[in-house]
C-alpha positions as YAML, in Angstrom:
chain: A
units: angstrom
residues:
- id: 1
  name: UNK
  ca: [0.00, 0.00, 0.00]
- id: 2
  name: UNK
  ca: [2.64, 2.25, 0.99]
- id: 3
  name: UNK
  ca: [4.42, 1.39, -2.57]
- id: 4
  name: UNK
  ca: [1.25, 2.09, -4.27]
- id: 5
  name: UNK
  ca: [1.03, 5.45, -2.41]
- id: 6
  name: UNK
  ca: [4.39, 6.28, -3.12]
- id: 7
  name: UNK
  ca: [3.61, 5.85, -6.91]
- id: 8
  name: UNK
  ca: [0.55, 7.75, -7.14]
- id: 9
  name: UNK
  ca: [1.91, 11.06, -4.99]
- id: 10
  name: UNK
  ca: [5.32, 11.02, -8.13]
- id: 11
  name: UNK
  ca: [2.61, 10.41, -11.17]
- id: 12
  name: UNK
  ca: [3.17, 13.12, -13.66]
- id: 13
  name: UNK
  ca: [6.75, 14.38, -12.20]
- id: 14
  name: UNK
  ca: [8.33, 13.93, -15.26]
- id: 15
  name: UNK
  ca: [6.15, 16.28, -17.54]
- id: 16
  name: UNK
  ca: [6.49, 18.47, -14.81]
- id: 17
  name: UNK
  ca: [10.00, 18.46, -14.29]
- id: 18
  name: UNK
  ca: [10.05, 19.09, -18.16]
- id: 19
  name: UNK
  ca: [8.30, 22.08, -17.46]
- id: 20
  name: UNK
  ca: [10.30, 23.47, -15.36]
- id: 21
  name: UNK
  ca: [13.03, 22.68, -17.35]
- id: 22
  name: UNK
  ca: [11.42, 24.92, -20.35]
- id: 23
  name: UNK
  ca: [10.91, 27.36, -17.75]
- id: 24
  name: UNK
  ca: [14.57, 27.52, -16.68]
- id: 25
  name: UNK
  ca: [15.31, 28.11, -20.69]
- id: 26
  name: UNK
  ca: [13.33, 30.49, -21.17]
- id: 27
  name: UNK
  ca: [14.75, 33.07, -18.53]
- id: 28
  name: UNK
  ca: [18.46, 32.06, -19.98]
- id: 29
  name: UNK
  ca: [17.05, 33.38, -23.35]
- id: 30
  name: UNK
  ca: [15.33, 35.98, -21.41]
- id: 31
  name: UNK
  ca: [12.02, 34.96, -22.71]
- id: 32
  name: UNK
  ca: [10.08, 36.88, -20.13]
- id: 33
  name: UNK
  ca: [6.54, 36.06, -20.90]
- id: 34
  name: UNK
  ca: [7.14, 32.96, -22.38]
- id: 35
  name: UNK
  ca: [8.95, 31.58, -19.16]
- id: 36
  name: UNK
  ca: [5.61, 33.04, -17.08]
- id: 37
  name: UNK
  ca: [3.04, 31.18, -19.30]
- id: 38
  name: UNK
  ca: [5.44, 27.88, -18.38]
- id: 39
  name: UNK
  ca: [5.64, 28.89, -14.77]
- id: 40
  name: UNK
  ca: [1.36, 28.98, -15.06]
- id: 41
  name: UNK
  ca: [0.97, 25.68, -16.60]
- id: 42
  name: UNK
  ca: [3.45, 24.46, -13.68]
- id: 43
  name: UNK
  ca: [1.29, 26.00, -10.97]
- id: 44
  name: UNK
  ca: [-2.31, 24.73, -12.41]
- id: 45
  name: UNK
  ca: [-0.90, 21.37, -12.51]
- id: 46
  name: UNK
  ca: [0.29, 21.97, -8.35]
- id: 47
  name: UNK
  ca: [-3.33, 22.91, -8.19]
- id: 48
  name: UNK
  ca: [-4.79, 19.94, -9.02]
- id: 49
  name: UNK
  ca: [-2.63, 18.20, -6.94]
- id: 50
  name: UNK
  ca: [-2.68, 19.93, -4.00]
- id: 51
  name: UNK
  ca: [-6.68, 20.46, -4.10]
- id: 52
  name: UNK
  ca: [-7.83, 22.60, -0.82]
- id: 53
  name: UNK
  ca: [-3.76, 23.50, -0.26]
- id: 54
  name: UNK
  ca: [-3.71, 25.09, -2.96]
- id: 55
  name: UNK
  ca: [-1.89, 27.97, -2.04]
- id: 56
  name: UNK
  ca: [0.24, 26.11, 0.57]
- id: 57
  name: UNK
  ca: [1.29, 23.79, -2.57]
- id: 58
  name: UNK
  ca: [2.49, 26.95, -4.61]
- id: 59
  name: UNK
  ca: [3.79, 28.84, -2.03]
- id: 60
  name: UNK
  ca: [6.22, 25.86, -1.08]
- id: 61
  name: UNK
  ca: [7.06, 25.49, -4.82]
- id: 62
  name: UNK
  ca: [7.77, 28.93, -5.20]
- id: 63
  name: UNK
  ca: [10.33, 28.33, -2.12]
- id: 64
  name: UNK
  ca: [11.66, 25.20, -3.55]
- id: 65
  name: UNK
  ca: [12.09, 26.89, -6.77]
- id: 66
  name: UNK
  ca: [14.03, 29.76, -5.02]
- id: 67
  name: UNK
  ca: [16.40, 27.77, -3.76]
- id: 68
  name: UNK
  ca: [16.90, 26.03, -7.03]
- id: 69
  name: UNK
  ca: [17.21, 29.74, -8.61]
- id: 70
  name: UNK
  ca: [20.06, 30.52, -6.48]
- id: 71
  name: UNK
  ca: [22.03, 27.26, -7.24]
- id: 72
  name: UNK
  ca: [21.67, 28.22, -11.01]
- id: 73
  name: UNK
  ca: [22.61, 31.73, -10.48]
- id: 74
  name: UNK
  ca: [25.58, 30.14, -8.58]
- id: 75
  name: UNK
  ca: [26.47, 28.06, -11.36]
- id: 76
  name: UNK
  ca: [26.88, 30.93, -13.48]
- id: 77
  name: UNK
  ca: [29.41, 32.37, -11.67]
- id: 78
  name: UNK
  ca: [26.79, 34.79, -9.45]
- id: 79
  name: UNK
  ca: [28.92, 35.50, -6.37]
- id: 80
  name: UNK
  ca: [28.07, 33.80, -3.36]
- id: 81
  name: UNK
  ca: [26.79, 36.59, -1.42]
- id: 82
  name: UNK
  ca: [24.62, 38.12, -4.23]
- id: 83
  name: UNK
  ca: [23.01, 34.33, -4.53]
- id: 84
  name: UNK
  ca: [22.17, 34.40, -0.75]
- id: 85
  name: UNK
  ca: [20.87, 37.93, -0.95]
- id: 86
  name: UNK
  ca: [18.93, 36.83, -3.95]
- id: 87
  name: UNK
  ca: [17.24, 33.69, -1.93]
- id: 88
  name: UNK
  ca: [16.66, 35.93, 1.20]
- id: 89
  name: UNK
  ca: [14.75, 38.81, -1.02]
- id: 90
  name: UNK
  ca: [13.18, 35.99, -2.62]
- id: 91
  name: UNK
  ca: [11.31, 34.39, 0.45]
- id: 92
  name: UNK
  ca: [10.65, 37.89, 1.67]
- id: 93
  name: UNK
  ca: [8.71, 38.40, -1.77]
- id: 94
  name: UNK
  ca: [6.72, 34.57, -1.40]
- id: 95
  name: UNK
  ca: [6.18, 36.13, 2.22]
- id: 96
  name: UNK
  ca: [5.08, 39.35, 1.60]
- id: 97
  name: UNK
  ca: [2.97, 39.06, -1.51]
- id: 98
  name: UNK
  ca: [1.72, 35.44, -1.23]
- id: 99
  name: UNK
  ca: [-2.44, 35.64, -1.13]
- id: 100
  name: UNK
  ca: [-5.35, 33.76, -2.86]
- id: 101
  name: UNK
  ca: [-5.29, 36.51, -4.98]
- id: 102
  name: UNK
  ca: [-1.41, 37.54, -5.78]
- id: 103
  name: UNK
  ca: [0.02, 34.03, -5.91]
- id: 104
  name: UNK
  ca: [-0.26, 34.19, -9.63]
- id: 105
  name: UNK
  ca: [1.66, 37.23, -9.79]
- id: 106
  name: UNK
  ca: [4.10, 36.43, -7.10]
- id: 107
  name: UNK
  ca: [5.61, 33.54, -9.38]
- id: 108
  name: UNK
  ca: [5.53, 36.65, -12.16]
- id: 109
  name: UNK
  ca: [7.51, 38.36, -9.96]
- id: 110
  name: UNK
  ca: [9.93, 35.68, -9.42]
- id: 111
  name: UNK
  ca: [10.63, 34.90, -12.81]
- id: 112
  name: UNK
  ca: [11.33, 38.53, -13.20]
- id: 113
  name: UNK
  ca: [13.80, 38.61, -10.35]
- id: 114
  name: UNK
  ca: [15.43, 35.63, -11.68]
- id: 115
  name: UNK
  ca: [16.17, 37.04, -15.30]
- id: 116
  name: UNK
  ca: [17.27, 40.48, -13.93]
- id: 117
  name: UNK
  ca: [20.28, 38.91, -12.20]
- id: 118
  name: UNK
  ca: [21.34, 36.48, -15.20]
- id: 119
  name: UNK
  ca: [20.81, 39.66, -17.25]
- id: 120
  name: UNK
  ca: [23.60, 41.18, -15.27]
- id: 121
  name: UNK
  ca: [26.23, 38.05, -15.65]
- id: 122
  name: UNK
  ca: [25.75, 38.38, -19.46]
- id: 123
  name: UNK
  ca: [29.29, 38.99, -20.71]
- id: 124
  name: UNK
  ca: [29.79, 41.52, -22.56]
- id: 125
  name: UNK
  ca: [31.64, 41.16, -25.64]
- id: 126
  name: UNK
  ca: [33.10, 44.83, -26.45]
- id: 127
  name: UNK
  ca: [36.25, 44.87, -28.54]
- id: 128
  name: UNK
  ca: [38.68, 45.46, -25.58]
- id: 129
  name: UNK
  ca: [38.98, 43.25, -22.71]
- id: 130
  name: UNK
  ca: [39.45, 45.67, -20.10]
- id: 131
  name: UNK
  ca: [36.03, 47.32, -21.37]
- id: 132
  name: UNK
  ca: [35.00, 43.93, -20.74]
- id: 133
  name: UNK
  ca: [36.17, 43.61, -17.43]
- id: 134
  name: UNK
  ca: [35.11, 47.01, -16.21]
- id: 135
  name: UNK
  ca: [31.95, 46.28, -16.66]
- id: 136
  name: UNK
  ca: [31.94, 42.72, -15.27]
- id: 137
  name: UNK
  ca: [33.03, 44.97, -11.99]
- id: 138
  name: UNK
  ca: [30.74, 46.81, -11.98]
- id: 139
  name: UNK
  ca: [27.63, 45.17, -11.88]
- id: 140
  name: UNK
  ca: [29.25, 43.19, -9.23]
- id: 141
  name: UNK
  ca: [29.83, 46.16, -7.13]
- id: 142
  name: UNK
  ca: [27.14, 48.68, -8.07]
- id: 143
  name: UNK
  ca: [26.14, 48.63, -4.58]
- id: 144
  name: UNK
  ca: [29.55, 49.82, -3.03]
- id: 145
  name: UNK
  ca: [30.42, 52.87, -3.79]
- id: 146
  name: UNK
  ca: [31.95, 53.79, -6.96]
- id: 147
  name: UNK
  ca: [33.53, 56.64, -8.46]
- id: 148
  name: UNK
  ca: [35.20, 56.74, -11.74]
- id: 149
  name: UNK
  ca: [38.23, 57.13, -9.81]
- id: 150
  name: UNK
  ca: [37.82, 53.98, -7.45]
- id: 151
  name: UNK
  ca: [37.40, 52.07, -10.96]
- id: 152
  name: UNK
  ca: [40.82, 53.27, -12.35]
- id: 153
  name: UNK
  ca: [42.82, 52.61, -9.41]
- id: 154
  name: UNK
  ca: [41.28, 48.85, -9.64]
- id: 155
  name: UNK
  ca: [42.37, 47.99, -12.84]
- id: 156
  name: UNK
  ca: [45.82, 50.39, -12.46]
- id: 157
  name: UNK
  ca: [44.68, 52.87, -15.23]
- id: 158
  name: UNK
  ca: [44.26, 56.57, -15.31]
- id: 159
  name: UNK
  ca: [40.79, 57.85, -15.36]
- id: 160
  name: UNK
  ca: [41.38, 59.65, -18.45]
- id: 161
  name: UNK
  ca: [42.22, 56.63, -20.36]
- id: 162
  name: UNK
  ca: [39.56, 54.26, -18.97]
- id: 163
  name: UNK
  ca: [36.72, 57.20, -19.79]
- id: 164
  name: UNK
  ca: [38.15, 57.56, -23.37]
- id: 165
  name: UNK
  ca: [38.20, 54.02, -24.21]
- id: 166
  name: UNK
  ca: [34.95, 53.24, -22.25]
- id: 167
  name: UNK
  ca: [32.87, 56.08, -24.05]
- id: 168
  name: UNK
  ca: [35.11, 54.41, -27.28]
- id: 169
  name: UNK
  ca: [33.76, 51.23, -27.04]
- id: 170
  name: UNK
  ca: [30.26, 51.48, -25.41]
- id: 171
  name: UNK
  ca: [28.76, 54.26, -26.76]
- id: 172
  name: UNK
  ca: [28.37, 56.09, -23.12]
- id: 173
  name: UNK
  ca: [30.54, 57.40, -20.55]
- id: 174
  name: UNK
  ca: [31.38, 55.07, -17.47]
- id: 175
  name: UNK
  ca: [29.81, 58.23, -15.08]
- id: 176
  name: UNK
  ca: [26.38, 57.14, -17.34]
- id: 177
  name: UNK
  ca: [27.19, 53.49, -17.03]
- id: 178
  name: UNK
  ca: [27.29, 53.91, -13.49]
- id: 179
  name: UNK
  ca: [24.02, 55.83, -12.90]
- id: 180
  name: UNK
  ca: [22.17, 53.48, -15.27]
- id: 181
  name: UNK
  ca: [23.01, 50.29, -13.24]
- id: 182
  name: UNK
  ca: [22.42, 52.39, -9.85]
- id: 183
  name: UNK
  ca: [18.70, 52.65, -11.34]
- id: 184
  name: UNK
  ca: [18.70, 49.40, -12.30]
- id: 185
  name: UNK
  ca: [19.05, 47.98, -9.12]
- id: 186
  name: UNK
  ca: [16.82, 50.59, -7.22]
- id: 187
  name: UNK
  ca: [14.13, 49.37, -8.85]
- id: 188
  name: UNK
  ca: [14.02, 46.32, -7.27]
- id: 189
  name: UNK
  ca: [13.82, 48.11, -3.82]
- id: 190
  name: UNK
  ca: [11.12, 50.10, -4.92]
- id: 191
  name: UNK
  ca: [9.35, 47.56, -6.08]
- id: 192
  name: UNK
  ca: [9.52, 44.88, -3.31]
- id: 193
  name: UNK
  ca: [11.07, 46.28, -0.06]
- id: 194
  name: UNK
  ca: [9.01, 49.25, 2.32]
- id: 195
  name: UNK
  ca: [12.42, 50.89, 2.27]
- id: 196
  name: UNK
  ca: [12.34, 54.86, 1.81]
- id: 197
  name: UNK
  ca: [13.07, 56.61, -0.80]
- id: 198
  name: UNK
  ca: [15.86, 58.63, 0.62]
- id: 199
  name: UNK
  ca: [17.55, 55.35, 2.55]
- id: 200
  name: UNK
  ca: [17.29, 53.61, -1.15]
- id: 201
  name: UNK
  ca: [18.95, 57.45, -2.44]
- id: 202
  name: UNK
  ca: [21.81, 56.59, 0.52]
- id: 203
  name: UNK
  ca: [22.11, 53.10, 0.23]
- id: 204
  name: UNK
  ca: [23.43, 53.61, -3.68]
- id: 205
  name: UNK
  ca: [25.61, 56.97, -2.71]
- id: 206
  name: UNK
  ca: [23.14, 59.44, -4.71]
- id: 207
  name: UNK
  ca: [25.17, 62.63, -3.69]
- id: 208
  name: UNK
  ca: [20.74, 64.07, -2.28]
- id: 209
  name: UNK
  ca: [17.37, 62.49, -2.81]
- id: 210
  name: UNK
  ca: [16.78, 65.45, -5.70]
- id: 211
  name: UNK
  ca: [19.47, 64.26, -7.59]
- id: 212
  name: UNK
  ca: [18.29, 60.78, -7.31]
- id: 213
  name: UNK
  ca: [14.66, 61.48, -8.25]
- id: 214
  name: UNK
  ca: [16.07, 63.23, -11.42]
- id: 215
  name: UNK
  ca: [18.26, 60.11, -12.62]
- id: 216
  name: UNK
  ca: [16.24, 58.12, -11.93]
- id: 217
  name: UNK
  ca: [13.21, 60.02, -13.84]
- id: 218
  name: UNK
  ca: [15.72, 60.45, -17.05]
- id: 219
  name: UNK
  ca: [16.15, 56.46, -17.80]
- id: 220
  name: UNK
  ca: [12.84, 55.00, -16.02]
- id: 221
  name: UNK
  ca: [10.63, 58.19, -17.35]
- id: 222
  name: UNK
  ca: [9.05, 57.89, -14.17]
- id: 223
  name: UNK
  ca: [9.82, 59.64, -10.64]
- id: 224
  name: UNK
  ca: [10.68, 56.58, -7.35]
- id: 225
  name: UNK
  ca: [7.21, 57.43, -6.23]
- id: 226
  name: UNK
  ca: [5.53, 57.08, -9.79]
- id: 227
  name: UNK
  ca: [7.66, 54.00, -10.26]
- id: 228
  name: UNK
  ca: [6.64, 52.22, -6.67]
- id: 229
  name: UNK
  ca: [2.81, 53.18, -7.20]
- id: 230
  name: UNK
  ca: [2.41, 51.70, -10.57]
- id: 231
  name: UNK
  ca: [3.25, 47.99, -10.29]
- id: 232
  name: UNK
  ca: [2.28, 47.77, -13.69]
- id: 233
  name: UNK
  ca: [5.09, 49.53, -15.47]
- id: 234
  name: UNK
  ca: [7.89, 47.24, -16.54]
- id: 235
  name: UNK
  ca: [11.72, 47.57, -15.10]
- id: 236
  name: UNK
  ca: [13.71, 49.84, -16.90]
- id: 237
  name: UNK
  ca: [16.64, 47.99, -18.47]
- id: 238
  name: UNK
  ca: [19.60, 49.08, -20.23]
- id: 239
  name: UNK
  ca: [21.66, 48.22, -23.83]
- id: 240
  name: UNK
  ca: [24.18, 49.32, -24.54]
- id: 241
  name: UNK
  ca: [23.92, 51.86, -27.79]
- id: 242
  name: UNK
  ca: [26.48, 50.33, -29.12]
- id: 243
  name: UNK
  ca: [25.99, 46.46, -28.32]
- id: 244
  name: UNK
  ca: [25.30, 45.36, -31.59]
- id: 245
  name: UNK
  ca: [28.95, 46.25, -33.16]
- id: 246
  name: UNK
  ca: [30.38, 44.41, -29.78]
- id: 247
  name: UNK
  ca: [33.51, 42.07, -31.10]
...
C-alpha cells in the first residue's frame, strides 16, 4: 500500500520536471513572458494536486524553486553573497505578496527577479577586454560605492584613459554606465522592499534624494514614487547603444 502510495503522490513528475526545465530556458534566453506562461501551466498542474492547499502547494514550490534559482545563479558564476541575498529577497517576496489573490503574480515576480540577475552576468563582448572587465566589476559592485576614480585605481589605469576608451567602445561614458546600473538595481527596492526613498537614495551613494529622483526620472521616465505606485510599469533595463557592433 505504501508502494502504491508512493507511486501515485510522483505520477506526472516527469512532464512536470520538463516544465520546469522549459521554464529555466526560457529566462536564460530571457524569454520573459514565455517563461511566465510555463511557470502557469506548472502552478495549475500543483493545483490539481494539492486540491484545498492550494496555495500552501504553490507557495512551497515557489520556495523550492528559489532555492533552485540561487544554485543556477551560482552556477553561473553569481557571487556567493549576491546568490544568498537573492534567496533571502526571494522568500521575503513569497512572504510578503503570497495571497489567494497575488500568488499568480508572485511567481511573475519571481521569474522577473530571476532574469534580472542572469541579465547582469551576461558577458559583454566589447572589442577590448578591459572594457570587458570594467563592466563585469561593476555590476558586481554597483552597490559599493563607486567613483570613476575607485574604478581606475582597480584595474591600475588613469581615469582619463579608462573614460576615453569606455565612451570608445560602449557608446556612453562610465559616469552614465554607473548611474544606469544604480537605477537598475533601485528598482528592485522600490518595487519589493518598504524601504524609503531617501535610505534607497543613501544606500546607492546618490550625492541628495533630488538628484536621485532626477536620474532616476531620465532612464525610467518615471519619478521613485511614480515607479513604486504603478506595479504595472515594466523595469527599466539598459543596452548598450552600441551592443550590436560588440567584437
Amino acid at each position: 500500500m505504501k508502494e502504491i502510495a508512493v507511486i501515485n503522490s510522483v505520477k506526472g513528475l516527469d512532464s512536470f520536471l520538463g516544465l520546469e526545465k522549459k521554464l529555466f530556458l526560457h529566462m536564460y534566453s530571457f524569454e520573459l513572458e514565455a517563461a511566465k506562461m510555463v511557470l502557469r501551466e506548472m502552478i495549475e498542474l500543483i493545483i490539481k494536486r494539492a486540491g484545498k492547499h492550494m496555495i500552501l502547494g504553490v507557495k512551497y514550490y515557489y520556495i523550492q524553486l528559489t532555492a533552485v534559482m540561487g544554485r543556477k545563479l551560482h552556477e553561473n558564476q553569481v557571487p556567493a553573497d549576491k546568490v544568498m541575498a537573492f534567496n533571502i529577497a526571494s522568500v521575503k517576496v513569497i512572504e510578503t505578496k503570497m495571497s489567494d489573490a497575488q500568488f499568480l503574480h508572485c511567481g511573475d515576480e519571481l521569474v522577473e527577479f530571476f532574469v534580472m540577475v542572469i541579465t547582469e552576468r551576461k558577458k559583454p563582448s566589447f572589442g577590448h577586454q578591459t572594457v570587458n572587465k570594467v563592466i563585469i566589476f561593476i555590476n558586481d559592485e554597483i552597490e559599493n560605492h563607486l567613483t570613476v576614480e575607485d574604478v581606475a585605481n582597480y584595474f591600475k589605469i588613469s581615469t582619463s584613459h579608462l573614460s576615453r576608451i569606455f565612451r570608445e567602445h560602449t557608446g556612453v561614458t562610465l559616469v552614465e554606465y554607473l548611474n544606469i546600473r544604480k537605477v537598475e538595481e533601485c528598482q528592485y527596492f522600490l518595487r519589493h522592499t518598504n524601504k524609503g526613498i531617501s535610505d534607497i537614495s543613501n544606500s546607492f551613494h546618490f550625492c541628495n534624494q533630488s538628484y536621485f529622483t532626477r536620474i532616476f526620472k531620465k532612464y525610467t521616465g518615471l519619478t521613485p514614487k511614480q515607479f513604486r505606485d504603478h506595479q504595472e510599469y515594466p523595469n527599466f533595463t539598459y543596452s548598450f547603444p552600441n551592443e550590436n557592433k560588440a567584437i
